[in-house]
PDB file of C-alpha atoms in Angstrom:
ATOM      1  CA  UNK K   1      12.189   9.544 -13.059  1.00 39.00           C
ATOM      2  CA  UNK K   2      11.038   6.145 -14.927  1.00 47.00           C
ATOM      3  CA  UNK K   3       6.994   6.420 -16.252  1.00 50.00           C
ATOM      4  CA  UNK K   4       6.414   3.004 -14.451  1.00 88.00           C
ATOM      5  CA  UNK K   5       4.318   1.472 -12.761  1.00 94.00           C
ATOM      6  CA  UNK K   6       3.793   0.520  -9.298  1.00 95.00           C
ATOM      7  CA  UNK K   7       1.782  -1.367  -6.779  1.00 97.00           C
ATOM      8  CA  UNK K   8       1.256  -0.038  -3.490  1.00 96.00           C
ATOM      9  CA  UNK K   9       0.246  -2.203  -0.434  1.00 96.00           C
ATOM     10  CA  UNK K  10      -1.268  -1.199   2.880  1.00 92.00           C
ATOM     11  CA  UNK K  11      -0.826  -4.165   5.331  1.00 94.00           C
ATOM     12  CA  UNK K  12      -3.493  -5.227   7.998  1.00 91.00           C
ATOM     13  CA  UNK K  13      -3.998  -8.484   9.415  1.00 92.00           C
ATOM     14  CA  UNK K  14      -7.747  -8.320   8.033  1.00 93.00           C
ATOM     15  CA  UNK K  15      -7.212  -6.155   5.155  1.00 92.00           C
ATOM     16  CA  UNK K  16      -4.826  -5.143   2.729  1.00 94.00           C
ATOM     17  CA  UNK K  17      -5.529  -2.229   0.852  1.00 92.00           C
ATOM     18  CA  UNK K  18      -4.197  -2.019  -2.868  1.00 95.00           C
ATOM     19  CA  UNK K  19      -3.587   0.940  -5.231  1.00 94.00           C
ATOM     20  CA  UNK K  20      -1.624   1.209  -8.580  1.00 96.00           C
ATOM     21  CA  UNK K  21       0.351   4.206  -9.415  1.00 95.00           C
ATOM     22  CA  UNK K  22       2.155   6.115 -12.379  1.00 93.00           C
ATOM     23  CA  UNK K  23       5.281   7.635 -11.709  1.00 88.00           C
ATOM     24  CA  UNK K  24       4.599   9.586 -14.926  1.00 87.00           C
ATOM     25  CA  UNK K  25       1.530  11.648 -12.741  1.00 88.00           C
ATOM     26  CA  UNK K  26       2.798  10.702  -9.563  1.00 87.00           C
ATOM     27  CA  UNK K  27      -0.627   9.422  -8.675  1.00 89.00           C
ATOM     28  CA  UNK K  28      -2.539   6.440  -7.655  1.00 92.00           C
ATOM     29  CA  UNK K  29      -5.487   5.102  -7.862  1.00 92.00           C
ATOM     30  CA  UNK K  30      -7.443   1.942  -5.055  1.00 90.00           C
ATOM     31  CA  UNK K  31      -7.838  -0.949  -5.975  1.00 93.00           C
ATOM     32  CA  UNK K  32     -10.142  -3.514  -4.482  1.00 91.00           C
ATOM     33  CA  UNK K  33      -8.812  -4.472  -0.908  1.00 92.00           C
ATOM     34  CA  UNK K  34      -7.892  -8.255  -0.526  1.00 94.00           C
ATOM     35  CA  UNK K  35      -8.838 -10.150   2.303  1.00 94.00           C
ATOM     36  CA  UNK K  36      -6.633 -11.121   4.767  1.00 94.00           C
ATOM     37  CA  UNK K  37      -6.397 -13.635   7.794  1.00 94.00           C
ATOM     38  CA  UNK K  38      -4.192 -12.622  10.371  1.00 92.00           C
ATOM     39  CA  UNK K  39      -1.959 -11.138   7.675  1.00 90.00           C
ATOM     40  CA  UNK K  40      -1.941 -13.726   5.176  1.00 94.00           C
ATOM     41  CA  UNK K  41      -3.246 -13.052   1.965  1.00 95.00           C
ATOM     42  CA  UNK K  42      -4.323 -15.283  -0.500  1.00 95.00           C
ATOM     43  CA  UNK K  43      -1.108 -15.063  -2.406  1.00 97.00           C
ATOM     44  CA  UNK K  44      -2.883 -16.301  -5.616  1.00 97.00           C
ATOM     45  CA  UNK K  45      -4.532 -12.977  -5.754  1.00 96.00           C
ATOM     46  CA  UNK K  46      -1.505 -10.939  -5.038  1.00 97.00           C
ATOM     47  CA  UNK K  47       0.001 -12.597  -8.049  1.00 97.00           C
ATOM     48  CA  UNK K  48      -3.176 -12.113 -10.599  1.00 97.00           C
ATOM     49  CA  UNK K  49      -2.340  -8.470  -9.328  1.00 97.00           C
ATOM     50  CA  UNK K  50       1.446  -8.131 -10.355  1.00 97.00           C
ATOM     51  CA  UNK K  51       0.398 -10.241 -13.654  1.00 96.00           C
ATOM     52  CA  UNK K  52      -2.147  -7.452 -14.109  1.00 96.00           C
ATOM     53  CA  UNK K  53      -0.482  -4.460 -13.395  1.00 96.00           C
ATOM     54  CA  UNK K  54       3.435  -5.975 -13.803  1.00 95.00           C
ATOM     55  CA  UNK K  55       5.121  -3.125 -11.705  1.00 96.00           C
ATOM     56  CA  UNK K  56       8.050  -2.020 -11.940  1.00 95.00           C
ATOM     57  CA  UNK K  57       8.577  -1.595  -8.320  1.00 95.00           C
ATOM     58  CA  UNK K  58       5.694  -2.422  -4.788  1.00 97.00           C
ATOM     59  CA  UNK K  59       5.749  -0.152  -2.161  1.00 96.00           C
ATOM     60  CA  UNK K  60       4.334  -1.712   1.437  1.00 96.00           C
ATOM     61  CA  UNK K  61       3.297   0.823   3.977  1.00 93.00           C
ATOM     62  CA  UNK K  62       5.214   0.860   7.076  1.00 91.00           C
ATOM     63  CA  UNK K  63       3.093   1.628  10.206  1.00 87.00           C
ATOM     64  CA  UNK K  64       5.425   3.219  13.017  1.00 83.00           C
ATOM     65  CA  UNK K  65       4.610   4.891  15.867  1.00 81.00           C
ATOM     66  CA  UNK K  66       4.169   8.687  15.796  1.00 79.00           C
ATOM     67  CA  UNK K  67       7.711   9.078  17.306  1.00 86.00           C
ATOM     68  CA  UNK K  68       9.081   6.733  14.657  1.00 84.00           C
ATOM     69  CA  UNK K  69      10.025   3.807  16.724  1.00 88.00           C
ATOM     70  CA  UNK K  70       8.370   0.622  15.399  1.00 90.00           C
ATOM     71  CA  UNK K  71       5.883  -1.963  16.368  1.00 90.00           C
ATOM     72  CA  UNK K  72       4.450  -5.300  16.088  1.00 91.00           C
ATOM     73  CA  UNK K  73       2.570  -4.189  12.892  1.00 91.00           C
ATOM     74  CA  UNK K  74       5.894  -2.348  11.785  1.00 94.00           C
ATOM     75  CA  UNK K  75       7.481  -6.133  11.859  1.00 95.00           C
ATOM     76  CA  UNK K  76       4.737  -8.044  10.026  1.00 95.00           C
ATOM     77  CA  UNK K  77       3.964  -5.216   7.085  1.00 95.00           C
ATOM     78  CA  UNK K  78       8.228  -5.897   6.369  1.00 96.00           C
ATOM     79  CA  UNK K  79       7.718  -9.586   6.582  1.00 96.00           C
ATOM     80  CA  UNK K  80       4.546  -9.334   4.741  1.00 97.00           C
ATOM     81  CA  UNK K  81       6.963  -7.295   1.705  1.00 97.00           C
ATOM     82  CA  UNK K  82       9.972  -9.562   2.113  1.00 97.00           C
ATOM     83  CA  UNK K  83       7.506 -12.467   1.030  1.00 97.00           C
ATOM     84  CA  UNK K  84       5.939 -10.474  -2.076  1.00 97.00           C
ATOM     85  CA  UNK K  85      10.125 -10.164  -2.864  1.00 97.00           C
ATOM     86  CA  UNK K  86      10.357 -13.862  -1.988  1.00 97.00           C
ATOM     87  CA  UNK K  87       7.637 -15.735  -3.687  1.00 97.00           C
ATOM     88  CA  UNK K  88       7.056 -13.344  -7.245  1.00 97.00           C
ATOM     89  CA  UNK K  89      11.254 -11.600  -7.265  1.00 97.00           C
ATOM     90  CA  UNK K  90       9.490  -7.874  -7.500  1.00 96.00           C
ATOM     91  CA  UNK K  91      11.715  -5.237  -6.380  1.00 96.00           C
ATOM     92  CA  UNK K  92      10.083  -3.787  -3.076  1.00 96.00           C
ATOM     93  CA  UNK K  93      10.460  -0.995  -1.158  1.00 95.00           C
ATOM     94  CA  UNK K  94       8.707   0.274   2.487  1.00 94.00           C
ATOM     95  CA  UNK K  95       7.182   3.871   2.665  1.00 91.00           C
ATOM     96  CA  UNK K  96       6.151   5.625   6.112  1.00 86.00           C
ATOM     97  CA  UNK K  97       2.655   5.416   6.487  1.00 80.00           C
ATOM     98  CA  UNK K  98       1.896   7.260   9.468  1.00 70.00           C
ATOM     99  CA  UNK K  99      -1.480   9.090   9.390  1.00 60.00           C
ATOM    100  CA  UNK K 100      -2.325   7.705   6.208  1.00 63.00           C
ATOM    101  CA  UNK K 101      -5.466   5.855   7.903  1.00 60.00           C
ATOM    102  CA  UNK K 102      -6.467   8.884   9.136  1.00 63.00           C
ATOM    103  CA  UNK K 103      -5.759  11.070   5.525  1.00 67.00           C
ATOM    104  CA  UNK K 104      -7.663   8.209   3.849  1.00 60.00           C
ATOM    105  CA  UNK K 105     -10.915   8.587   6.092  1.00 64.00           C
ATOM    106  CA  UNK K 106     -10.971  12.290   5.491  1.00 69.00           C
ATOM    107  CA  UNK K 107     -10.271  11.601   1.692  1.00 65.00           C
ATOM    108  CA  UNK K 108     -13.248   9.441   0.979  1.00 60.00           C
ATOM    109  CA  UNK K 109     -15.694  11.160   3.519  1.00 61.00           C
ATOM    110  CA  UNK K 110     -14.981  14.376   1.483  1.00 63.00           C
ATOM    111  CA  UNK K 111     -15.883  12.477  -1.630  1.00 58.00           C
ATOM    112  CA  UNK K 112     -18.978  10.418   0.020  1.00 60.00           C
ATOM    113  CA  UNK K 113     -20.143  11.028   3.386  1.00 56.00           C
ATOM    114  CA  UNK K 114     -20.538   7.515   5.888  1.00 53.00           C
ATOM    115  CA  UNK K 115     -21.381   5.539   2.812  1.00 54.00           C
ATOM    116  CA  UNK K 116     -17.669   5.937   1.302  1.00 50.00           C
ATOM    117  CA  UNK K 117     -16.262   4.419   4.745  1.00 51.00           C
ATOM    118  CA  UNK K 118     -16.256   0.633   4.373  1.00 59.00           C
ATOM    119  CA  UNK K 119     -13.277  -0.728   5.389  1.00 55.00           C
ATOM    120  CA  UNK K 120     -11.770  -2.050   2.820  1.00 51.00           C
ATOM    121  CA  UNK K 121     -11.953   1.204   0.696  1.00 70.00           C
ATOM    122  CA  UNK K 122     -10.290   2.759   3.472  1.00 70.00           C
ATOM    123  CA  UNK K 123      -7.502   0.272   3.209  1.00 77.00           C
ATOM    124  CA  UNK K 124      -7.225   1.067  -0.414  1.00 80.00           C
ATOM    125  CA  UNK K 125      -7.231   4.682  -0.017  1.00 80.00           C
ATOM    126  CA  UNK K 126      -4.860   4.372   2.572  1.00 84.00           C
ATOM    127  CA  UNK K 127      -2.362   2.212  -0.586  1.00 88.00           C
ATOM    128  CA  UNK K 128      -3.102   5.252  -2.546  1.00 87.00           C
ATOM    129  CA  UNK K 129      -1.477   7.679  -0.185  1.00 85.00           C
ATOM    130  CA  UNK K 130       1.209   5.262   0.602  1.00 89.00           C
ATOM    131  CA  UNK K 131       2.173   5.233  -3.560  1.00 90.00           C
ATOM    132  CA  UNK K 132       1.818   9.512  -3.611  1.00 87.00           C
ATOM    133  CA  UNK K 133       4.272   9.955  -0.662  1.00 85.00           C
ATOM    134  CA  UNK K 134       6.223   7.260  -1.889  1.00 90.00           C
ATOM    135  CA  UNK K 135       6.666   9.517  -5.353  1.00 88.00           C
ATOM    136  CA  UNK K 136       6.463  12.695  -3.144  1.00 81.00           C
ATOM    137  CA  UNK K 137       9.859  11.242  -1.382  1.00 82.00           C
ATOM    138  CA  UNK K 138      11.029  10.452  -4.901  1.00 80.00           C
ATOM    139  CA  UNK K 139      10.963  13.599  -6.508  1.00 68.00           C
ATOM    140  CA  UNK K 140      12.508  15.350  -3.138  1.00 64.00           C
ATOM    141  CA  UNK K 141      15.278  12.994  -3.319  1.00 59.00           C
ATOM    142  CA  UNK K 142      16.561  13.400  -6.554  1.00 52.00           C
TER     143      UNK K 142
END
């Protein structure tokens, strides 16, 4: 396994969460959530983020139903990381993210109570779960 680094991305239309990982640790940690409207970042701050961080590889959380069959979200998170490919030529790759929203709320209530629940943390913590199954998958696959 490499000791790189890598971006993950958790897609919303209003929000999209960001975490960095090491596949040394196989962790991740958030990073601050950008903005979104109706899915479109502002793409200058997605590249001050792959300047920053220059990963080797960015995961994008794929939201599918809980039987697996996709959705409208499903189809805009893959166009969302087939324009991250497109405009900056980063390898990408999509990750399951189902229950992740839900992992992420009980993740940062543990650690804070209401206060921890603002949105856009949640979005973040929700990247950082997307990057540790992403290396999870990894390490099972090998």
């Amino acid at each position: 396994m490499s000791t790189n680094t890598i971006l993950g991305f958790d897609f919303g239309t209003k929000s999209i969460g960001v975490a960095v990982g090491q596949a040394i640790t196989g962790n991740a940690q958030p990073l601050k959530a950008i903005k979104a409207t109706d899915g479109t970042p502002d793409w200058s701050l997605i590249e001050a983020l792959l300047k920053e961080w220059q990963p080797e590889l960015v995961v994008v959380g794929l939201p599918l139903n809980m039987d697996g069959t996709e959705q409208e979200m499903t189809q805009r998170a893959r166009k969302f990381a087939n324009r991250i490919h497109g405009r900056f030529g980063v390898p990408i790759t999509t990750q399951d993210e189902r229950l992740t929203t839900a992992d992420a709320k009980s993740r940062l209530f543990e650690y804070g109570g209401y206060k921890a629940l603002s949105k856009g943390q949640i979005d973040s913590v929700s990247a950082v779960l997307i990057v540790e199954s992403y290396f999870e998958n990894q390490l099972f696959s090998e």
